[in-house]
JSON list of C-alpha atoms in Angstrom, two decimals:
[
{"chain": "A", "resi": 1058, "resn": "MET", "atom": "CA", "xyz": [0.00, 0.00, 0.00]},
{"chain": "A", "resi": 1059, "resn": "GLY", "atom": "CA", "xyz": [1.47, 3.35, -1.01]},
{"chain": "A", "resi": 1060, "resn": "GLY", "atom": "CA", "xyz": [2.42, 5.84, 1.67]},
{"chain": "A", "resi": 1061, "resn": "LEU", "atom": "CA", "xyz": [2.47, 9.61, 1.61]},
{"chain": "A", "resi": 1062, "resn": "CYS", "atom": "CA", "xyz": [6.16, 9.86, 0.86]},
{"chain": "A", "resi": 1063, "resn": "GLU", "atom": "CA", "xyz": [6.38, 7.11, -1.74]},
{"chain": "A", "resi": 1064, "resn": "SER", "atom": "CA", "xyz": [6.90, 8.13, -5.33]},
{"chain": "A", "resi": 1065, "resn": "GLU", "atom": "CA", "xyz": [3.65, 9.33, -6.79]},
{"chain": "A", "resi": 1066, "resn": "PRO", "atom": "CA", "xyz": [3.49, 10.89, -10.23]},
{"chain": "A", "resi": 1067, "resn": "TRP", "atom": "CA", "xyz": [5.14, 14.30, -10.33]},
{"chain": "A", "resi": 1068, "resn": "GLU", "atom": "CA", "xyz": [2.35, 15.51, -12.56]},
{"chain": "A", "resi": 1069, "resn": "LEU", "atom": "CA", "xyz": [-0.13, 15.06, -9.71]},
{"chain": "A", "resi": 1070, "resn": "TRP", "atom": "CA", "xyz": [2.05, 17.20, -7.47]},
{"chain": "A", "resi": 1071, "resn": "GLY", "atom": "CA", "xyz": [2.31, 19.85, -10.18]},
{"chain": "A", "resi": 1072, "resn": "LEU", "atom": "CA", "xyz": [-1.48, 19.89, -10.54]},
{"chain": "A", "resi": 1073, "resn": "LEU", "atom": "CA", "xyz": [-1.87, 20.20, -6.78]},
{"chain": "A", "resi": 1074, "resn": "GLN", "atom": "CA", "xyz": [0.53, 23.13, -6.71]},
{"chain": "A", "resi": 1075, "resn": "ASP", "atom": "CA", "xyz": [-1.32, 24.79, -9.58]},
{"chain": "A", "resi": 1076, "resn": "SER", "atom": "CA", "xyz": [-4.72, 24.28, -7.94]},
{"chain": "A", "resi": 1077, "resn": "ILE", "atom": "CA", "xyz": [-3.78, 25.63, -4.50]},
{"chain": "A", "resi": 1078, "resn": "PRO", "atom": "CA", "xyz": [-2.77, 29.28, -4.72]},
{"chain": "A", "resi": 1079, "resn": "GLY", "atom": "CA", "xyz": [0.31, 30.11, -2.68]},
{"chain": "A", "resi": 1080, "resn": "LEU", "atom": "CA", "xyz": [1.43, 26.50, -2.10]},
{"chain": "A", "resi": 1081, "resn": "SER", "atom": "CA", "xyz": [4.78, 27.06, -3.79]},
{"chain": "A", "resi": 1082, "resn": "PHE", "atom": "CA", "xyz": [5.31, 30.20, -1.70]},
{"chain": "A", "resi": 1083, "resn": "MET", "atom": "CA", "xyz": [4.38, 28.30, 1.46]},
{"chain": "A", "resi": 1084, "resn": "LEU", "atom": "CA", "xyz": [6.86, 25.52, 0.66]},
{"chain": "A", "resi": 1085, "resn": "SER", "atom": "CA", "xyz": [9.59, 28.06, -0.03]},
{"chain": "A", "resi": 1086, "resn": "THR", "atom": "CA", "xyz": [8.79, 29.72, 3.29]},
{"chain": "A", "resi": 1087, "resn": "LEU", "atom": "CA", "xyz": [9.09, 26.37, 5.08]},
{"chain": "A", "resi": 1088, "resn": "LEU", "atom": "CA", "xyz": [12.41, 25.75, 3.37]},
{"chain": "A", "resi": 1089, "resn": "GLY", "atom": "CA", "xyz": [13.60, 29.18, 4.41]},
{"chain": "A", "resi": 1090, "resn": "GLY", "atom": "CA", "xyz": [12.53, 28.54, 8.00]},
{"chain": "A", "resi": 1091, "resn": "GLY", "atom": "CA", "xyz": [14.27, 25.17, 8.01]},
{"chain": "A", "resi": 1092, "resn": "THR", "atom": "CA", "xyz": [17.45, 26.72, 6.64]},
{"chain": "A", "resi": 1093, "resn": "LEU", "atom": "CA", "xyz": [17.25, 29.49, 9.23]},
{"chain": "A", "resi": 1094, "resn": "CYS", "atom": "CA", "xyz": [16.84, 26.89, 12.02]},
{"chain": "A", "resi": 1095, "resn": "THR", "atom": "CA", "xyz": [19.83, 24.98, 10.66]},
{"chain": "A", "resi": 1096, "resn": "MET", "atom": "CA", "xyz": [22.00, 28.10, 10.57]},
{"chain": "A", "resi": 1097, "resn": "ALA", "atom": "CA", "xyz": [20.95, 29.03, 14.11]},
{"chain": "A", "resi": 1098, "resn": "ALA", "atom": "CA", "xyz": [21.77, 25.48, 15.24]},
{"chain": "A", "resi": 1099, "resn": "LEU", "atom": "CA", "xyz": [25.18, 25.79, 13.58]},
{"chain": "A", "resi": 1100, "resn": "VAL", "atom": "CA", "xyz": [25.97, 29.01, 15.43]},
{"chain": "A", "resi": 1101, "resn": "LEU", "atom": "CA", "xyz": [24.83, 27.59, 18.76]},
{"chain": "A", "resi": 1102, "resn": "LEU", "atom": "CA", "xyz": [26.75, 24.32, 18.34]},
{"chain": "A", "resi": 1103, "resn": "VAL", "atom": "CA", "xyz": [29.96, 26.11, 17.31]},
{"chain": "A", "resi": 1104, "resn": "ILE", "atom": "CA", "xyz": [29.76, 28.47, 20.30]},
{"chain": "A", "resi": 1105, "resn": "SER", "atom": "CA", "xyz": [28.93, 25.60, 22.63]},
{"chain": "A", "resi": 1106, "resn": "THR", "atom": "CA", "xyz": [31.81, 23.45, 21.39]},
{"chain": "A", "resi": 1107, "resn": "ALA", "atom": "CA", "xyz": [34.39, 26.23, 21.47]},
{"chain": "A", "resi": 1108, "resn": "THR", "atom": "CA", "xyz": [33.67, 27.89, 24.82]},
{"chain": "A", "resi": 1109, "resn": "ASP", "atom": "CA", "xyz": [34.80, 26.94, 28.31]},
{"chain": "A", "resi": 1110, "resn": "TYR", "atom": "CA", "xyz": [31.55, 27.17, 30.26]},
{"chain": "A", "resi": 1111, "resn": "TRP", "atom": "CA", "xyz": [30.07, 23.69, 30.16]},
{"chain": "A", "resi": 1112, "resn": "MET", "atom": "CA", "xyz": [30.36, 23.35, 33.92]},
{"chain": "A", "resi": 1113, "resn": "GLN", "atom": "CA", "xyz": [31.05, 25.78, 36.77]},
{"chain": "A", "resi": 1114, "resn": "TYR", "atom": "CA", "xyz": [32.22, 24.80, 40.25]},
{"chain": "A", "resi": 1115, "resn": "ARG", "atom": "CA", "xyz": [34.21, 25.95, 43.27]},
{"chain": "A", "resi": 1116, "resn": "TYR", "atom": "CA", "xyz": [37.71, 24.62, 43.61]},
{"chain": "A", "resi": 1117, "resn": "SER", "atom": "CA", "xyz": [39.63, 25.41, 46.82]},
{"chain": "A", "resi": 1118, "resn": "GLY", "atom": "CA", "xyz": [37.35, 28.39, 47.44]},
{"chain": "A", "resi": 1119, "resn": "ASN", "atom": "CA", "xyz": [37.91, 29.81, 43.92]},
{"chain": "A", "resi": 1120, "resn": "PHE", "atom": "CA", "xyz": [35.47, 29.99, 41.05]},
{"chain": "A", "resi": 1121, "resn": "ALA", "atom": "CA", "xyz": [36.29, 27.55, 38.27]},
{"chain": "A", "resi": 1122, "resn": "ASN", "atom": "CA", "xyz": [34.76, 26.52, 34.97]},
{"chain": "A", "resi": 1123, "resn": "GLN", "atom": "CA", "xyz": [35.54, 24.03, 32.27]},
{"chain": "A", "resi": 1124, "resn": "GLY", "atom": "CA", "xyz": [34.71, 23.28, 28.69]},
{"chain": "A", "resi": 1125, "resn": "LEU", "atom": "CA", "xyz": [35.60, 20.50, 26.32]},
{"chain": "A", "resi": 1126, "resn": "TRP", "atom": "CA", "xyz": [39.11, 21.76, 25.63]},
{"chain": "A", "resi": 1127, "resn": "ARG", "atom": "CA", "xyz": [40.33, 23.47, 28.82]},
{"chain": "A", "resi": 1128, "resn": "PHE", "atom": "CA", "xyz": [39.50, 24.45, 32.39]},
{"chain": "A", "resi": 1129, "resn": "CYS", "atom": "CA", "xyz": [39.82, 27.84, 34.07]},
{"chain": "A", "resi": 1130, "resn": "ILE", "atom": "CA", "xyz": [40.44, 28.72, 37.73]},
{"chain": "A", "resi": 1131, "resn": "ASN", "atom": "CA", "xyz": [40.19, 32.42, 38.64]},
{"chain": "A", "resi": 1132, "resn": "ARG", "atom": "CA", "xyz": [40.16, 33.30, 34.93]},
{"chain": "A", "resi": 1133, "resn": "LYS", "atom": "CA", "xyz": [43.48, 31.53, 34.27]},
{"chain": "A", "resi": 1134, "resn": "CYS", "atom": "CA", "xyz": [42.85, 28.81, 31.71]},
{"chain": "A", "resi": 1135, "resn": "HIS", "atom": "CA", "xyz": [44.82, 25.62, 31.13]},
{"chain": "A", "resi": 1136, "resn": "ALA", "atom": "CA", "xyz": [44.46, 22.65, 28.79]},
{"chain": "A", "resi": 1137, "resn": "HIS", "atom": "CA", "xyz": [42.91, 19.57, 30.33]},
{"chain": "A", "resi": 1138, "resn": "THR", "atom": "CA", "xyz": [45.59, 17.43, 31.92]},
{"chain": "A", "resi": 1139, "resn": "LEU", "atom": "CA", "xyz": [43.38, 14.42, 32.51]},
{"chain": "A", "resi": 1140, "resn": "THR", "atom": "CA", "xyz": [42.67, 12.12, 29.59]},
{"chain": "A", "resi": 1141, "resn": "VAL", "atom": "CA", "xyz": [39.11, 11.06, 30.22]},
{"chain": "A", "resi": 1142, "resn": "ASP", "atom": "CA", "xyz": [37.26, 9.04, 27.60]},
{"chain": "A", "resi": 1143, "resn": "PHE", "atom": "CA", "xyz": [33.99, 10.91, 27.98]},
{"chain": "A", "resi": 1144, "resn": "TRP", "atom": "CA", "xyz": [35.68, 14.20, 27.04]},
{"chain": "A", "resi": 1145, "resn": "ASP", "atom": "CA", "xyz": [37.13, 12.61, 23.92]},
{"chain": "A", "resi": 1146, "resn": "ALA", "atom": "CA", "xyz": [33.76, 11.12, 22.99]},
{"chain": "A", "resi": 1147, "resn": "THR", "atom": "CA", "xyz": [31.94, 14.38, 23.65]},
{"chain": "A", "resi": 1148, "resn": "ARG", "atom": "CA", "xyz": [34.49, 16.35, 21.60]},
{"chain": "A", "resi": 1149, "resn": "ALA", "atom": "CA", "xyz": [34.29, 13.92, 18.69]},
{"chain": "A", "resi": 1150, "resn": "PHE", "atom": "CA", "xyz": [30.48, 13.86, 18.62]},
{"chain": "A", "resi": 1151, "resn": "MET", "atom": "CA", "xyz": [30.25, 17.65, 18.91]},
{"chain": "A", "resi": 1152, "resn": "LEU", "atom": "CA", "xyz": [32.77, 18.20, 16.09]},
{"chain": "A", "resi": 1153, "resn": "LEU", "atom": "CA", "xyz": [30.93, 15.72, 13.86]},
{"chain": "A", "resi": 1154, "resn": "SER", "atom": "CA", "xyz": [27.68, 17.47, 14.75]},
{"chain": "A", "resi": 1155, "resn": "VAL", "atom": "CA", "xyz": [29.09, 20.87, 13.78]},
{"chain": "A", "resi": 1156, "resn": "LEU", "atom": "CA", "xyz": [30.37, 19.44, 10.50]},
{"chain": "A", "resi": 1157, "resn": "SER", "atom": "CA", "xyz": [27.01, 17.82, 9.74]},
{"chain": "A", "resi": 1158, "resn": "THR", "atom": "CA", "xyz": [25.14, 21.04, 10.57]},
{"chain": "A", "resi": 1159, "resn": "PHE", "atom": "CA", "xyz": [27.47, 22.98, 8.27]},
{"chain": "A", "resi": 1160, "resn": "VAL", "atom": "CA", "xyz": [26.70, 20.56, 5.42]},
{"chain": "A", "resi": 1161, "resn": "ALA", "atom": "CA", "xyz": [22.96, 20.86, 6.17]},
{"chain": "A", "resi": 1162, "resn": "ALA", "atom": "CA", "xyz": [23.19, 24.66, 6.09]},
{"chain": "A", "resi": 1163, "resn": "LEU", "atom": "CA", "xyz": [25.02, 24.59, 2.75]},
{"chain": "A", "resi": 1164, "resn": "LEU", "atom": "CA", "xyz": [22.43, 22.23, 1.29]},
{"chain": "A", "resi": 1165, "resn": "GLY", "atom": "CA", "xyz": [19.64, 24.40, 2.67]},
{"chain": "A", "resi": 1166, "resn": "LEU", "atom": "CA", "xyz": [21.11, 27.52, 1.08]},
{"chain": "A", "resi": 1167, "resn": "GLY", "atom": "CA", "xyz": [21.67, 25.60, -2.14]},
{"chain": "A", "resi": 1168, "resn": "THR", "atom": "CA", "xyz": [17.97, 24.86, -2.50]},
{"chain": "A", "resi": 1169, "resn": "PHE", "atom": "CA", "xyz": [17.32, 28.49, -3.33]},
{"chain": "A", "resi": 1170, "resn": "THR", "atom": "CA", "xyz": [19.82, 28.51, -6.20]},
{"chain": "A", "resi": 1171, "resn": "SER", "atom": "CA", "xyz": [19.38, 25.06, -7.72]},
{"chain": "A", "resi": 1172, "resn": "SER", "atom": "CA", "xyz": [16.78, 23.38, -9.87]},
{"chain": "A", "resi": 1173, "resn": "THR", "atom": "CA", "xyz": [17.21, 20.00, -8.10]},
{"chain": "A", "resi": 1174, "resn": "LYS", "atom": "CA", "xyz": [15.56, 21.13, -4.90]},
{"chain": "A", "resi": 1175, "resn": "SER", "atom": "CA", "xyz": [13.97, 17.90, -3.74]},
{"chain": "A", "resi": 1176, "resn": "ARG", "atom": "CA", "xyz": [17.26, 16.01, -3.45]},
{"chain": "A", "resi": 1177, "resn": "ARG", "atom": "CA", "xyz": [18.99, 18.87, -1.67]},
{"chain": "A", "resi": 1178, "resn": "VAL", "atom": "CA", "xyz": [16.07, 19.37, 0.69]},
{"chain": "A", "resi": 1179, "resn": "ARG", "atom": "CA", "xyz": [16.04, 15.69, 1.61]},
{"chain": "A", "resi": 1180, "resn": "ALA", "atom": "CA", "xyz": [19.86, 15.54, 1.99]},
{"chain": "A", "resi": 1181, "resn": "GLY", "atom": "CA", "xyz": [19.84, 18.72, 4.09]},
{"chain": "A", "resi": 1182, "resn": "GLY", "atom": "CA", "xyz": [17.12, 17.29, 6.32]},
{"chain": "A", "resi": 1183, "resn": "VAL", "atom": "CA", "xyz": [19.04, 14.07, 6.81]},
{"chain": "A", "resi": 1184, "resn": "ALA", "atom": "CA", "xyz": [22.25, 15.99, 7.57]},
{"chain": "A", "resi": 1185, "resn": "SER", "atom": "CA", "xyz": [20.40, 18.17, 10.06]},
{"chain": "A", "resi": 1186, "resn": "LEU", "atom": "CA", "xyz": [18.83, 15.16, 11.79]},
{"chain": "A", "resi": 1187, "resn": "LEU", "atom": "CA", "xyz": [22.25, 13.49, 11.92]},
{"chain": "A", "resi": 1188, "resn": "ALA", "atom": "CA", "xyz": [23.68, 16.64, 13.51]},
{"chain": "A", "resi": 1189, "resn": "GLY", "atom": "CA", "xyz": [20.88, 16.68, 16.07]},
{"chain": "A", "resi": 1190, "resn": "PHE", "atom": "CA", "xyz": [21.42, 13.05, 17.01]},
{"chain": "A", "resi": 1191, "resn": "LEU", "atom": "CA", "xyz": [25.22, 13.44, 17.19]},
{"chain": "A", "resi": 1192, "resn": "SER", "atom": "CA", "xyz": [24.98, 16.47, 19.45]},
{"chain": "A", "resi": 1193, "resn": "LEU", "atom": "CA", "xyz": [22.28, 14.73, 21.50]},
{"chain": "A", "resi": 1194, "resn": "LEU", "atom": "CA", "xyz": [24.63, 11.80, 21.97]},
{"chain": "A", "resi": 1195, "resn": "ALA", "atom": "CA", "xyz": [27.51, 14.12, 22.90]},
{"chain": "A", "resi": 1196, "resn": "LEU", "atom": "CA", "xyz": [25.44, 15.95, 25.49]},
{"chain": "A", "resi": 1197, "resn": "ALA", "atom": "CA", "xyz": [24.05, 12.72, 26.91]},
{"chain": "A", "resi": 1198, "resn": "VAL", "atom": "CA", "xyz": [27.56, 11.30, 27.34]},
{"chain": "A", "resi": 1199, "resn": "TYR", "atom": "CA", "xyz": [28.75, 14.53, 28.95]},
{"chain": "A", "resi": 1200, "resn": "THR", "atom": "CA", "xyz": [25.72, 14.73, 31.24]},
{"chain": "A", "resi": 1201, "resn": "GLY", "atom": "CA", "xyz": [26.02, 11.16, 32.47]},
{"chain": "A", "resi": 1202, "resn": "ALA", "atom": "CA", "xyz": [29.77, 11.33, 33.03]},
{"chain": "A", "resi": 1203, "resn": "THR", "atom": "CA", "xyz": [29.62, 14.74, 34.69]},
{"chain": "A", "resi": 1204, "resn": "VAL", "atom": "CA", "xyz": [26.91, 13.70, 37.12]},
{"chain": "A", "resi": 1205, "resn": "HIS", "atom": "CA", "xyz": [28.72, 10.50, 38.08]},
{"chain": "A", "resi": 1206, "resn": "PHE", "atom": "CA", "xyz": [32.34, 11.72, 37.90]},
{"chain": "A", "resi": 1207, "resn": "PHE", "atom": "CA", "xyz": [32.37, 15.42, 38.80]},
{"chain": "A", "resi": 1208, "resn": "GLY", "atom": "CA", "xyz": [29.20, 15.31, 40.87]},
{"chain": "A", "resi": 1209, "resn": "LYS", "atom": "CA", "xyz": [31.03, 13.23, 43.44]},
{"chain": "A", "resi": 1210, "resn": "ARG", "atom": "CA", "xyz": [34.28, 15.19, 43.15]},
{"chain": "A", "resi": 1211, "resn": "TYR", "atom": "CA", "xyz": [32.91, 18.74, 43.52]},
{"chain": "A", "resi": 1212, "resn": "ILE", "atom": "CA", "xyz": [30.15, 19.63, 45.93]},
{"chain": "A", "resi": 1213, "resn": "ASN", "atom": "CA", "xyz": [29.02, 22.98, 44.58]},
{"chain": "A", "resi": 1214, "resn": "TRP", "atom": "CA", "xyz": [28.83, 22.54, 40.78]},
{"chain": "A", "resi": 1215, "resn": "ARG", "atom": "CA", "xyz": [26.33, 23.26, 37.99]},
{"chain": "A", "resi": 1216, "resn": "PHE", "atom": "CA", "xyz": [26.01, 23.08, 34.25]},
{"chain": "A", "resi": 1217, "resn": "SER", "atom": "CA", "xyz": [26.62, 26.42, 32.59]},
{"chain": "A", "resi": 1218, "resn": "TRP", "atom": "CA", "xyz": [25.62, 28.40, 29.51]},
{"chain": "A", "resi": 1219, "resn": "SER", "atom": "CA", "xyz": [27.82, 26.60, 26.92]},
{"chain": "A", "resi": 1220, "resn": "TYR", "atom": "CA", "xyz": [26.14, 23.34, 27.88]},
{"chain": "A", "resi": 1221, "resn": "ILE", "atom": "CA", "xyz": [22.69, 24.96, 27.64]},
{"chain": "A", "resi": 1222, "resn": "LEU", "atom": "CA", "xyz": [23.51, 26.38, 24.19]},
{"chain": "A", "resi": 1223, "resn": "GLY", "atom": "CA", "xyz": [24.41, 22.85, 23.12]},
{"chain": "A", "resi": 1224, "resn": "TRP", "atom": "CA", "xyz": [20.94, 21.62, 24.11]},
{"chain": "A", "resi": 1225, "resn": "MET", "atom": "CA", "xyz": [19.35, 24.53, 22.26]},
{"chain": "A", "resi": 1226, "resn": "GLY", "atom": "CA", "xyz": [21.38, 23.54, 19.18]},
{"chain": "A", "resi": 1227, "resn": "VAL", "atom": "CA", "xyz": [20.09, 19.97, 19.49]},
{"chain": "A", "resi": 1228, "resn": "ILE", "atom": "CA", "xyz": [16.48, 21.18, 19.50]},
{"chain": "A", "resi": 1229, "resn": "LEU", "atom": "CA", "xyz": [17.00, 23.46, 16.49]},
{"chain": "A", "resi": 1230, "resn": "ALA", "atom": "CA", "xyz": [18.89, 20.82, 14.49]},
{"chain": "A", "resi": 1231, "resn": "LEU", "atom": "CA", "xyz": [16.22, 18.19, 15.11]},
{"chain": "A", "resi": 1232, "resn": "ALA", "atom": "CA", "xyz": [13.44, 20.70, 14.36]},
{"chain": "A", "resi": 1233, "resn": "SER", "atom": "CA", "xyz": [14.98, 21.81, 11.08]},
{"chain": "A", "resi": 1234, "resn": "GLY", "atom": "CA", "xyz": [15.40, 18.19, 10.01]},
{"chain": "A", "resi": 1235, "resn": "ASN", "atom": "CA", "xyz": [11.74, 17.44, 10.68]},
{"chain": "A", "resi": 1236, "resn": "ILE", "atom": "CA", "xyz": [10.16, 20.19, 8.62]},
{"chain": "A", "resi": 1237, "resn": "PRO", "atom": "CA", "xyz": [7.57, 18.46, 6.40]},
{"chain": "A", "resi": 1238, "resn": "PRO", "atom": "CA", "xyz": [9.11, 19.21, 2.97]},
{"chain": "A", "resi": 1239, "resn": "THR", "atom": "CA", "xyz": [12.23, 17.43, 4.16]},
{"chain": "A", "resi": 1240, "resn": "TRP", "atom": "CA", "xyz": [10.58, 14.02, 4.21]},
{"chain": "A", "resi": 1241, "resn": "CYS", "atom": "CA", "xyz": [7.86, 14.45, 1.61]},
{"chain": "A", "resi": 1242, "resn": "SER", "atom": "CA", "xyz": [9.69, 16.67, -0.83]},
{"chain": "A", "resi": 1243, "resn": "ARG", "atom": "CA", "xyz": [8.49, 16.95, -4.37]},
{"chain": "A", "resi": 1244, "resn": "PRO", "atom": "CA", "xyz": [9.85, 19.06, -7.19]},
{"chain": "A", "resi": 1245, "resn": "PHE", "atom": "CA", "xyz": [8.80, 22.65, -6.87]},
{"chain": "A", "resi": 1246, "resn": "HIS", "atom": "CA", "xyz": [7.10, 23.72, -10.07]},
{"chain": "A", "resi": 1247, "resn": "SER", "atom": "CA", "xyz": [6.71, 27.32, -10.89]},
{"chain": "A", "resi": 1248, "resn": "LYS", "atom": "CA", "xyz": [3.66, 28.25, -12.90]},
{"chain": "A", "resi": 1249, "resn": "LYS", "atom": "CA", "xyz": [4.70, 28.50, -16.52]},
{"chain": "A", "resi": 1250, "resn": "SER", "atom": "CA", "xyz": [2.59, 30.32, -18.97]},
{"chain": "A", "resi": 1251, "resn": "THR", "atom": "CA", "xyz": [1.82, 28.12, -21.96]}
]
């Protein structure tokens, strides 16, 4: 039995677009919104990955914070000296997520300049969903390890704004990958005068 997203005749889709005024504009607006969500997710994930405020805590009476690449005590930052597997996993998943979001953003921008929109829309949606799942995995690993490892080591600690930006990037990446034209994309016909 045929589903909504299975290949139906393109002519039917063209007739539907011609019979519903503004459908092509609505689909372009959805594509623009999806691309905007992807670009916002890219910015948030890059900032989250690069900054040093994933966790804040007190260390020997001083304020301290740490990110994926270094830790800071009283605003003096140093590279991580411990080699902990969860940091490596979180770094790798976040970097892959940023790369996937970048590809999704390029594909999203390319839909406005290309005639092969349906393939780019679908590929951009898949790349955006992949980015969302990779960053979700990175944040889940970091959350679990931080609660069990640092939660016992430091009494007064909390997650900070870089970590929160990462979660916001996850939501935007998953949302932009789930916009309806992503999964049920059809060629976008413009009305041609015959």
